[in-house]
GROMACS .gro file of C-alpha atoms in nm:
model
  438
    1MET     CA    1  11.016  11.116  10.479
    2HIS     CA    2  10.669  11.262  10.396
    3VAL     CA    3  10.343  11.085  10.274
    4GLU     CA    4  10.068  11.111  10.107
    5LEU     CA    5   9.788  10.892   9.992
    6VAL     CA    6   9.521  10.987   9.757
    7ASN     CA    7   9.223  10.770   9.700
    8THR     CA    8   9.001  10.872   9.481
    9GLY     CA    9   8.634  10.774   9.394
   10SER     CA   10   8.313  10.835   9.371
   11GLU     CA   11   8.170  10.528   9.548
   12LEU     CA   12   8.367  10.712   9.828
   13MET     CA   13   8.261  11.042   9.802
   14LEU     CA   14   7.862  10.862   9.822
   15GLY     CA   15   7.933  10.628  10.118
   16ARG     CA   16   7.894  10.334   9.945
   17VAL     CA   17   8.217  10.175   9.977
   18LEU     CA   18   8.403  10.154  10.236
   19ASN     CA   19   8.768  10.293  10.214
   20THR     CA   20   8.996   9.969  10.367
   21HIS     CA   21   9.310  10.142  10.163
   22GLN     CA   22   9.328  10.396  10.397
   23GLN     CA   23   9.416  10.209  10.687
   24TRP     CA   24   9.563   9.912  10.492
   25LEU     CA   25   9.806  10.143  10.394
   26CYS     CA   26   9.907  10.319  10.683
   27ARG     CA   27   9.927  10.025  10.903
   28ARG     CA   28  10.174   9.840  10.614
   29LEU     CA   29  10.345  10.217  10.558
   30ALA     CA   30  10.421  10.203  10.872
   31ASP     CA   31  10.562   9.874  11.019
   32LEU     CA   32  10.829   9.998  10.731
   33GLY     CA   33  10.876  10.311  10.915
   34HIS     CA   34  10.726  10.582  10.738
   35VAL     CA   35  10.448  10.742  10.843
   36VAL     CA   36  10.122  10.883  10.634
   37THR     CA   37  10.124  11.200  10.667
   38ARG     CA   38   9.823  11.295  10.513
   39GLN     CA   39   9.592  11.121  10.358
   40VAL     CA   40   9.252  11.243  10.100
   41ALA     CA   41   8.898  11.078   9.934
   42ILE     CA   42   8.868  11.246   9.611
   43ALA     CA   43   8.585  11.254   9.357
   44ASP     CA   44   8.706  11.160   8.986
   45VAL     CA   45   8.676  11.444   8.862
   46GLY     CA   46   8.977  11.615   8.686
   47ASN     CA   47   9.100  11.863   8.806
   48GLU     CA   48   8.992  11.755   9.182
   49ILE     CA   49   9.228  11.514   9.068
   50GLN     CA   50   9.464  11.679   9.020
   51GLN     CA   51   9.431  11.970   9.253
   52ALA     CA   52   9.472  11.708   9.534
   53VAL     CA   53   9.789  11.527   9.356
   54ARG     CA   54  10.017  11.874   9.348
   55GLU     CA   55   9.898  11.943   9.692
   56ALA     CA   56  10.065  11.596   9.800
   57LEU     CA   57  10.426  11.675   9.550
   58SER     CA   58  10.379  11.990   9.680
   59ARG     CA   59  10.477  11.849   9.992
   60ALA     CA   60  10.550  11.458  10.081
   61ASP     CA   61  10.834  11.258   9.901
   62LEU     CA   62  10.637  10.931   9.820
   63VAL     CA   63  10.284  11.025   9.697
   64ILE     CA   64  10.035  10.745   9.721
   65THR     CA   65   9.699  10.695   9.450
   66THR     CA   66   9.439  10.494   9.438
   67GLY     CA   67   9.185  10.374   9.244
   68GLY     CA   68   9.103  10.515   8.908
   69LEU     CA   69   9.348  10.329   8.636
   70GLY     CA   70   9.090  10.068   8.511
   71PRO     CA   71   8.964  10.077   8.170
   72THR     CA   72   8.615  10.233   8.249
   73SER     CA   73   8.503  10.631   8.191
   74ASP     CA   74   8.529  10.734   8.573
   75ASP     CA   75   8.855  10.607   8.532
   76LEU     CA   76   9.110  10.928   8.517
   77THR     CA   77   9.408  10.929   8.757
   78ARG     CA   78   9.653  10.734   8.467
   79GLU     CA   79   9.540  11.039   8.203
   80LEU     CA   80   9.514  11.270   8.421
   81ILE     CA   81   9.772  11.303   8.594
   82ALA     CA   82  10.014  11.228   8.257
   83GLU     CA   83   9.860  11.580   8.176
   84LEU     CA   84   9.924  11.731   8.490
   85LEU     CA   85  10.356  11.635   8.423
   86GLY     CA   86  10.413  11.688   8.090
   87LYS     CA   87  10.417  11.286   7.986
   88LYS     CA   88  10.297  11.131   7.700
   89LEU     CA   89  10.087  10.785   7.742
   90VAL     CA   90  10.268  10.553   7.492
   91GLU     CA   91  10.145  10.197   7.479
   92ASN     CA   92  10.302   9.907   7.690
   93GLN     CA   93  10.362   9.624   7.478
   94ALA     CA   94  10.476   9.388   7.835
   95VAL     CA   95  10.098   9.514   7.952
   96ARG     CA   96   9.914   9.430   7.652
   97ALA     CA   97  10.036   9.089   7.589
   98HIS     CA   98   9.958   9.073   7.997
   99ILE     CA   99   9.629   9.143   7.987
  100GLU     CA  100   9.547   8.960   7.645
  101ASN     CA  101   9.683   8.646   7.834
  102PHE     CA  102   9.470   8.697   8.126
  103PHE     CA  103   9.095   8.661   7.915
  104ALA     CA  104   9.263   8.443   7.695
  105GLN     CA  105   9.329   8.184   8.022
  106ARG     CA  106   8.987   8.304   8.163
  107ASN     CA  107   8.856   8.113   7.711
  108ARG     CA  108   8.688   8.543   7.778
  109PRO     CA  109   8.618   8.767   7.520
  110ARG     CA  110   8.929   9.105   7.622
  111PRO     CA  111   8.653   9.423   7.571
  112ALA     CA  112   8.786   9.658   7.373
  113LYS     CA  113   8.822   9.937   7.612
  114THR     CA  114   9.098   9.741   7.839
  115SER     CA  115   9.346   9.891   7.542
  116VAL     CA  116   9.356  10.165   7.734
  117GLU     CA  117   9.523  10.054   8.043
  118THR     CA  118   9.850   9.943   7.778
  119PHE     CA  119   9.921  10.283   7.793
  120VAL     CA  120  10.145  10.453   8.041
  121PRO     CA  121  10.306  10.771   8.060
  122GLU     CA  122  10.621  10.809   7.957
  123GLY     CA  123  10.952  10.689   8.127
  124ALA     CA  124  10.694  10.535   8.438
  125LEU     CA  125  10.823  10.227   8.628
  126PHE     CA  126  10.462   9.982   8.519
  127PHE     CA  127  10.388   9.677   8.766
  128LEU     CA  128  10.235   9.419   8.585
  129ASN     CA  129   9.902   9.308   8.834
  130GLN     CA  130   9.854   8.893   8.873
  131HIS     CA  131   9.516   8.933   8.984
  132GLY     CA  132   9.366   9.204   8.689
  133THR     CA  133   9.449   9.382   8.406
  134ALA     CA  134   9.536   9.726   8.488
  135PRO     CA  135   9.946   9.775   8.584
  136GLY     CA  136  10.076  10.019   8.890
  137LEU     CA  137  10.233  10.314   8.788
  138ALA     CA  138  10.517  10.477   8.923
  139MET     CA  139  10.745  10.764   8.837
  140LYS     CA  140  11.010  10.942   9.017
  141ILE     CA  141  10.978  11.317   8.937
  142GLY     CA  142  11.280  11.534   8.979
  143ASP     CA  143  11.286  11.893   8.996
  144GLY     CA  144  11.214  12.058   8.631
  145VAL     CA  145  10.942  11.763   8.590
  146TRP     CA  146  10.814  11.871   8.911
  147ARG     CA  147  10.811  12.244   8.907
  148LEU     CA  148  10.635  12.231   8.561
  149ALA     CA  149  10.339  12.065   8.773
  150SER     CA  150  10.327  12.319   9.003
  151GLY     CA  151  10.315  12.601   8.756
  152GLU     CA  152  10.707  12.710   8.888
  153SER     CA  153  10.818  12.701   8.498
  154HIS     CA  154  10.835  13.068   8.462
  155THR     CA  155  10.918  13.426   8.670
  156HIS     CA  156  10.687  13.610   8.722
  157GLY     CA  157  10.742  13.992   8.616
  158HIS     CA  158  11.131  14.046   8.579
  159SER     CA  159  11.230  13.928   8.863
  160ALA     CA  160  11.432  13.691   8.908
  161PRO     CA  161  11.397  13.279   9.052
  162GLU     CA  162  11.587  13.299   9.360
  163PRO     CA  163  11.913  13.093   9.375
  164LYS     CA  164  11.847  12.717   9.521
  165SER     CA  165  12.105  12.624   9.827
  166LYS     CA  166  12.113  12.225   9.648
  167THR     CA  167  11.890  12.055   9.442
  168PRO     CA  168  11.588  11.933   9.574
  169ALA     CA  169  11.557  11.561   9.621
  170PRO     CA  170  11.331  11.373   9.360
  171LYS     CA  171  10.982  11.284   9.482
  172TRP     CA  172  10.833  10.955   9.364
  173LEU     CA  173  10.454  10.981   9.328
  174VAL     CA  174  10.311  10.617   9.245
  175MET     CA  175   9.935  10.489   9.152
  176LEU     CA  176   9.768  10.143   9.219
  177PRO     CA  177   9.468   9.992   9.109
  178GLY     CA  178   9.164  10.082   9.306
  179PRO     CA  179   9.055   9.699   9.449
  180PRO     CA  180   9.177   9.572   9.689
  181ARG     CA  181   9.241   9.239   9.634
  182GLU     CA  182   9.472   9.350   9.346
  183LEU     CA  183   9.602   9.689   9.511
  184ARG     CA  184   9.715   9.464   9.847
  185PRO     CA  185   9.999   9.125   9.644
  186MET     CA  186  10.090   9.533   9.470
  187PHE     CA  187  10.198   9.733   9.709
  188ASP     CA  188  10.354   9.411   9.873
  189ASP     CA  189  10.546   9.258   9.577
  190ALA     CA  190  10.637   9.554   9.360
  191ILE     CA  191  10.628   9.940   9.611
  192VAL     CA  192  10.793   9.745   9.941
  193PRO     CA  193  11.120   9.684   9.701
  194LEU     CA  194  11.088  10.069   9.529
  195LEU     CA  195  11.073  10.189   9.874
  196LYS     CA  196  11.376   9.975  10.040
  197ARG     CA  197  11.568  10.078   9.745
  198GLU     CA  198  11.469  10.462   9.678
  199PHE     CA  199  11.376  10.568  10.023
  200ALA     CA  200  11.612  10.500  10.373
  201ASP     CA  201  11.508  10.288  10.617
  202ALA     CA  202  11.362  10.475  10.921
  203ILE     CA  203  11.273  10.364  11.241
  204PHE     CA  204  10.964  10.371  11.381
  205VAL     CA  205  10.792  10.138  11.711
  206CYS     CA  206  10.480  10.132  11.761
  207ARG     CA  207  10.244   9.820  12.009
  208THR     CA  208   9.883   9.889  12.091
  209LEU     CA  209   9.840   9.697  12.430
  210ARG     CA  210   9.453   9.597  12.434
  211SER     CA  211   9.254   9.604  12.746
  212THR     CA  212   8.894   9.569  12.855
  213GLY     CA  213   8.661   9.615  13.131
  214ILE     CA  214   8.791   9.974  13.219
  215GLY     CA  215   8.698  10.337  13.017
  216GLU     CA  216   8.828  10.519  12.795
  217SER     CA  217   8.935  10.828  12.978
  218ARG     CA  218   9.002  10.597  13.335
  219VAL     CA  219   9.286  10.458  13.191
  220GLN     CA  220   9.479  10.718  13.037
  221GLU     CA  221   9.414  10.840  13.461
  222MET     CA  222   9.612  10.527  13.554
  223ILE     CA  223   9.844  10.548  13.309
  224GLU     CA  224   9.942  10.899  13.200
  225ALA     CA  225  10.223  11.038  13.524
  226ASP     CA  226  10.311  10.664  13.505
  227LEU     CA  227  10.469  10.774  13.097
  228GLN     CA  228  10.502  11.128  13.146
  229PRO     CA  229  10.893  11.045  13.243
  230LEU     CA  230  10.919  10.814  12.836
  231ALA     CA  231  10.676  11.088  12.708
  232LYS     CA  232  10.906  11.336  12.798
  233ASN     CA  233  11.178  11.138  12.571
  234GLY     CA  234  10.931  11.098  12.267
  235LEU     CA  235  10.727  10.799  12.372
  236GLU     CA  236  10.387  10.915  12.246
  237VAL     CA  237  10.071  10.765  12.375
  238GLY     CA  238   9.691  10.729  12.164
  239TYR     CA  239   9.399  10.644  12.285
  240CYS     CA  240   9.131  10.424  12.093
  241ALA     CA  241   8.794  10.353  12.217
  242ARG     CA  242   8.639  10.081  12.091
  243PRO     CA  243   8.249   9.865  12.271
  244GLY     CA  244   8.383   9.736  12.497
  245ALA     CA  245   8.743   9.764  12.475
  246VAL     CA  246   8.983  10.053  12.507
  247ASP     CA  247   9.353  10.017  12.241
  248ILE     CA  248   9.613  10.213  12.357
  249ARG     CA  249   9.893  10.299  12.094
  250LEU     CA  250  10.271  10.338  12.237
  251THR     CA  251  10.518  10.468  11.957
  252ALA     CA  252  10.828  10.628  11.933
  253SER     CA  253  11.096  10.677  11.592
  254GLY     CA  254  11.403  10.751  11.573
  255ALA     CA  255  11.711  10.600  11.790
  256GLY     CA  256  11.633  10.398  12.117
  257ALA     CA  257  11.279  10.352  12.015
  258GLU     CA  258  11.207   9.973  12.056
  259LYS     CA  259  11.336  10.042  12.415
  260MET     CA  260  11.150  10.366  12.524
  261VAL     CA  261  10.798  10.164  12.315
  262ARG     CA  262  10.924   9.831  12.466
  263ASP     CA  263  10.964  10.049  12.845
  264GLY     CA  264  10.637  10.185  12.787
  265ALA     CA  265  10.484   9.822  12.739
  266ALA     CA  266  10.658   9.749  13.094
  267VAL     CA  267  10.447  10.053  13.234
  268VAL     CA  268  10.066   9.971  13.087
  269GLN     CA  269  10.158   9.574  13.230
  270GLN     CA  270  10.214   9.688  13.539
  271ILE     CA  271   9.932   9.865  13.620
  272LEU     CA  272   9.635   9.813  13.433
  273GLY     CA  273   9.703   9.418  13.439
  274ALA     CA  274   9.447   9.143  13.391
  275ASN     CA  275   9.256   9.428  13.278
  276LEU     CA  276   9.476   9.405  12.913
  277PHE     CA  277   9.402   9.077  12.681
  278GLY     CA  278   9.638   9.096  12.383
  279PHE     CA  279   9.882   9.355  12.191
  280ASP     CA  280   9.906   9.441  11.836
  281ASP     CA  281   9.609   9.273  11.610
  282ASP     CA  282   9.472   9.035  11.929
  283GLU     CA  283   9.094   9.005  11.915
  284ILE     CA  284   8.956   8.838  12.304
  285GLU     CA  285   8.770   8.578  12.111
  286ASN     CA  286   9.100   8.502  12.008
  287VAL     CA  287   9.285   8.484  12.343
  288VAL     CA  288   8.977   8.332  12.453
  289VAL     CA  289   9.057   8.014  12.239
  290ARG     CA  290   9.421   7.998  12.256
  291LEU     CA  291   9.354   7.921  12.628
  292LEU     CA  292   9.058   7.688  12.592
  293THR     CA  293   9.313   7.516  12.324
  294GLU     CA  294   9.647   7.498  12.596
  295LYS     CA  295   9.319   7.399  12.867
  296LYS     CA  296   9.241   7.150  12.678
  297LYS     CA  297   8.882   7.306  12.767
  298THR     CA  298   8.597   7.247  12.504
  299LEU     CA  299   8.261   7.591  12.523
  300ALA     CA  300   7.861   7.578  12.483
  301LEU     CA  301   7.669   7.892  12.417
  302ALA     CA  302   7.309   7.992  12.511
  303GLU     CA  303   7.257   8.347  12.340
  304SER     CA  304   6.920   8.536  12.260
  305CYS     CA  305   6.974   8.898  12.239
  306THR     CA  306   7.290   8.873  12.069
  307GLY     CA  307   7.156   8.637  11.804
  308GLY     CA  308   7.506   8.455  11.742
  309ASN     CA  309   7.753   8.730  11.722
  310LEU     CA  310   7.911   8.566  11.998
  311ALA     CA  311   7.899   8.241  11.825
  312HIS     CA  312   8.034   8.415  11.487
  313ARG     CA  313   8.344   8.624  11.702
  314LEU     CA  314   8.475   8.187  11.808
  315THR     CA  315   8.404   8.055  11.468
  316ASN     CA  316   8.593   8.365  11.300
  317VAL     CA  317   8.915   8.183  11.463
  318PRO     CA  318   9.092   7.937  11.280
  319GLY     CA  319   9.137   7.612  11.504
  320ALA     CA  320   8.826   7.680  11.712
  321SER     CA  321   8.649   7.357  11.602
  322ALA     CA  322   8.901   7.232  11.912
  323VAL     CA  323   8.737   7.375  12.178
  324PHE     CA  324   8.329   7.497  12.008
  325LEU     CA  325   8.121   7.188  12.042
  326GLY     CA  326   7.795   7.425  11.895
  327GLY     CA  327   7.555   7.669  12.051
  328VAL     CA  328   7.187   7.707  12.090
  329VAL     CA  329   6.993   8.062  11.980
  330SER     CA  330   6.704   8.116  12.119
  331TYR     CA  331   6.534   8.411  12.114
  332ALA     CA  332   6.197   8.277  12.156
  333ASN     CA  333   6.116   8.157  12.536
  334GLU     CA  334   5.949   7.839  12.320
  335ALA     CA  335   6.294   7.822  12.198
  336LYS     CA  336   6.469   7.832  12.547
  337GLU     CA  337   6.247   7.577  12.661
  338LYS     CA  338   6.306   7.345  12.437
  339PHE     CA  339   6.662   7.379  12.348
  340ALA     CA  340   6.828   7.542  12.645
  341GLY     CA  341   6.630   7.375  12.895
  342VAL     CA  342   6.473   7.688  13.034
  343ARG     CA  343   6.137   7.550  13.268
  344ALA     CA  344   5.791   7.702  13.188
  345GLU     CA  345   5.823   7.786  13.528
  346THR     CA  346   6.093   8.014  13.559
  347LEU     CA  347   6.005   8.211  13.255
  348ARG     CA  348   5.674   8.301  13.404
  349GLN     CA  349   5.785   8.375  13.724
  350HIS     CA  350   6.098   8.566  13.625
  351GLY     CA  351   6.054   8.621  13.261
  352ALA     CA  352   6.287   8.566  12.967
  353VAL     CA  353   6.565   8.901  13.054
  354SER     CA  354   6.690   8.744  13.437
  355GLU     CA  355   6.914   8.624  13.656
  356ALA     CA  356   6.770   8.290  13.662
  357VAL     CA  357   6.658   8.217  13.361
  358ALA     CA  358   7.059   8.349  13.216
  359THR     CA  359   7.091   8.085  13.461
  360GLU     CA  360   6.939   7.853  13.375
  361MET     CA  361   7.041   7.871  13.011
  362ALA     CA  362   7.391   7.847  13.073
  363LEU     CA  363   7.355   7.514  13.258
  364GLY     CA  364   7.165   7.314  13.051
  365THR     CA  365   7.331   7.425  12.730
  366ARG     CA  366   7.689   7.278  12.948
  367GLU     CA  367   7.387   6.913  13.035
  368ASN     CA  368   7.319   6.920  12.654
  369PHE     CA  369   7.622   6.927  12.504
  370GLY     CA  370   7.929   6.788  12.731
  371SER     CA  371   8.099   7.145  12.784
  372ASP     CA  372   8.334   7.220  13.010
  373PHE     CA  373   8.201   7.560  13.040
  374ALA     CA  374   7.879   7.763  12.886
  375LEU     CA  375   7.821   8.142  12.839
  376ALA     CA  376   7.426   8.221  12.791
  377ILE     CA  377   7.331   8.583  12.730
  378THR     CA  378   6.961   8.679  12.793
  379GLY     CA  379   6.848   9.121  12.743
  380VAL     CA  380   6.676   9.402  12.578
  381ALA     CA  381   6.896   9.463  12.328
  382GLY     CA  382   6.671   9.791  12.133
  383PRO     CA  383   6.512  10.008  12.104
  384GLY     CA  384   6.177   9.841  12.235
  385GLY     CA  385   6.083   9.664  12.488
  386GLY     CA  386   6.218   9.763  12.747
  387THR     CA  387   6.011   9.864  13.097
  388ALA     CA  388   6.160  10.033  13.508
  389ASP     CA  389   6.308   9.779  13.652
  390LYS     CA  390   6.460   9.625  13.299
  391PRO     CA  391   6.574   9.909  13.086
  392VAL     CA  392   6.641   9.952  12.715
  393GLY     CA  393   7.072   9.771  12.758
  394THR     CA  394   6.974   9.542  13.028
  395VAL     CA  395   7.194   9.151  12.962
  396PHE     CA  396   7.288   8.944  13.187
  397ILE     CA  397   7.547   8.617  13.100
  398ALA     CA  398   7.573   8.368  13.309
  399LEU     CA  399   7.921   8.137  13.319
  400ALA     CA  400   7.836   7.795  13.432
  401SER     CA  401   8.145   7.560  13.454
  402ALA     CA  402   8.226   7.256  13.711
  403ALA     CA  403   8.219   7.474  13.984
  404GLY     CA  404   7.888   7.596  13.956
  405VAL     CA  405   7.751   7.899  13.777
  406ALA     CA  406   7.852   8.284  13.794
  407VAL     CA  407   7.552   8.504  13.680
  408GLU     CA  408   7.635   8.929  13.595
  409LYS     CA  409   7.389   9.218  13.497
  410ARG     CA  410   7.503   9.435  13.281
  411LEU     CA  411   7.351   9.814  13.133
  412ASN     CA  412   7.467   9.787  12.781
  413PRO     CA  413   7.209  10.067  12.663
  414TRP     CA  414   7.350  10.161  12.275
  415ASP     CA  415   7.220  10.057  12.003
  416ARG     CA  416   7.132   9.701  11.832
  417THR     CA  417   7.494   9.653  11.710
  418THR     CA  418   7.705   9.839  11.920
  419PHE     CA  419   7.427   9.553  12.237
  420LYS     CA  420   7.535   9.288  12.064
  421GLU     CA  421   8.015   9.389  12.061
  422VAL     CA  422   7.976   9.512  12.383
  423THR     CA  423   7.743   9.281  12.514
  424THR     CA  424   7.958   8.957  12.355
  425THR     CA  425   8.314   9.099  12.517
  426GLN     CA  426   8.167   9.157  12.772
  427ALA     CA  427   8.081   8.787  12.839
  428LEU     CA  428   8.409   8.651  12.668
  429GLU     CA  429   8.598   8.820  12.909
  430ARG     CA  430   8.469   8.646  13.168
  431LEU     CA  431   8.472   8.366  13.073
  432ARG     CA  432   8.854   8.477  13.062
  433GLN     CA  433   8.942   8.608  13.356
  434LEU     CA  434   8.781   8.256  13.493
  435LEU     CA  435   9.009   8.029  13.265
  436LEU     CA  436   9.374   8.227  13.346
  437SER     CA  437   9.235   8.200  13.794
  438ALA     CA  438   9.209   7.819  13.661
   0.00000   0.00000   0.00000
């Protein structure tokens, strides 16, 4: 089955809004066994919307559009697709009642412009929007309707149409509202049952193994040869580099797909070993919080150049409060002295970016918070502030425990945002490795 997405919205083309639909819908569809083969984003321009949908329908069995169903002047999808397919727009009383009730429950007058949302293409299924007003729509498109939309309703010249060996299977066109808070529950509640009813179940298995500490090219060099026998039988292997991490994606389709992916994952695990920190949606901070919880250990932080990013990542994890006691962002030297236990003499002699300062930050923070572990980070995030001895990207990561302090020097010469992500990932990996060995 071929699936295509058409994301509409001039805000997408101007870079003002991130297109999260592409990722979310592709993931959900793949989980259902239907891998998206193509996706496009287009502006709110009439002829471009119609052309994109026309082209998608010429290739795909299922086309999903996002956006353009609302009440404003740039919401064009409903009208344009009805025109493309030669369908009249008919007012739907159930949709009208839903919209009226939506505003009545909120004690707000219903804007007159929302009336346009009550019109549905003739013959279309509609899905009431439980988180907004614009309904979702779905249309089963038979061969006759599609030939009309594609401009194939008549023959050219005097030549007769070519005979068809069989009637093509109908296509489905699904239209979803643009806001994610409306689109996502509607897809899960209404579109997933539709797909399961109308399309045969497909077998598609995907597993992602998440690694850190090794570059993308080196990861491929290490595992490629051992995966080759499985790849010849249909296993697909992909790589995705992220700040401080590399994902290895294994996919397969059809009978035997689950075993093939499982065997491939076993090969990768055998070779990469401790450099693998998780699977699929695991983030390294989730893994660290889980390990701390299992071992009943606590953690405190002292951050300088990462500006609290490590604490931010940890506190994104539900349950982190059981193991994360707190931290300080000791950006200025005075803060390092006052809150992280760094001696003025150490700062004068070695400078803020040094192994000695990182050591005292970790020791002082562990003592101040009474934690089992303390991570400390100090470095030069850039773009200025570097020297010949300590260029931009230089960072010291210290980990204090009952056994003492271990300090690692790294060079992460990236932009500030990437520097923070890579550095905090390295710090979390230091702690993860220690917890695994304990």
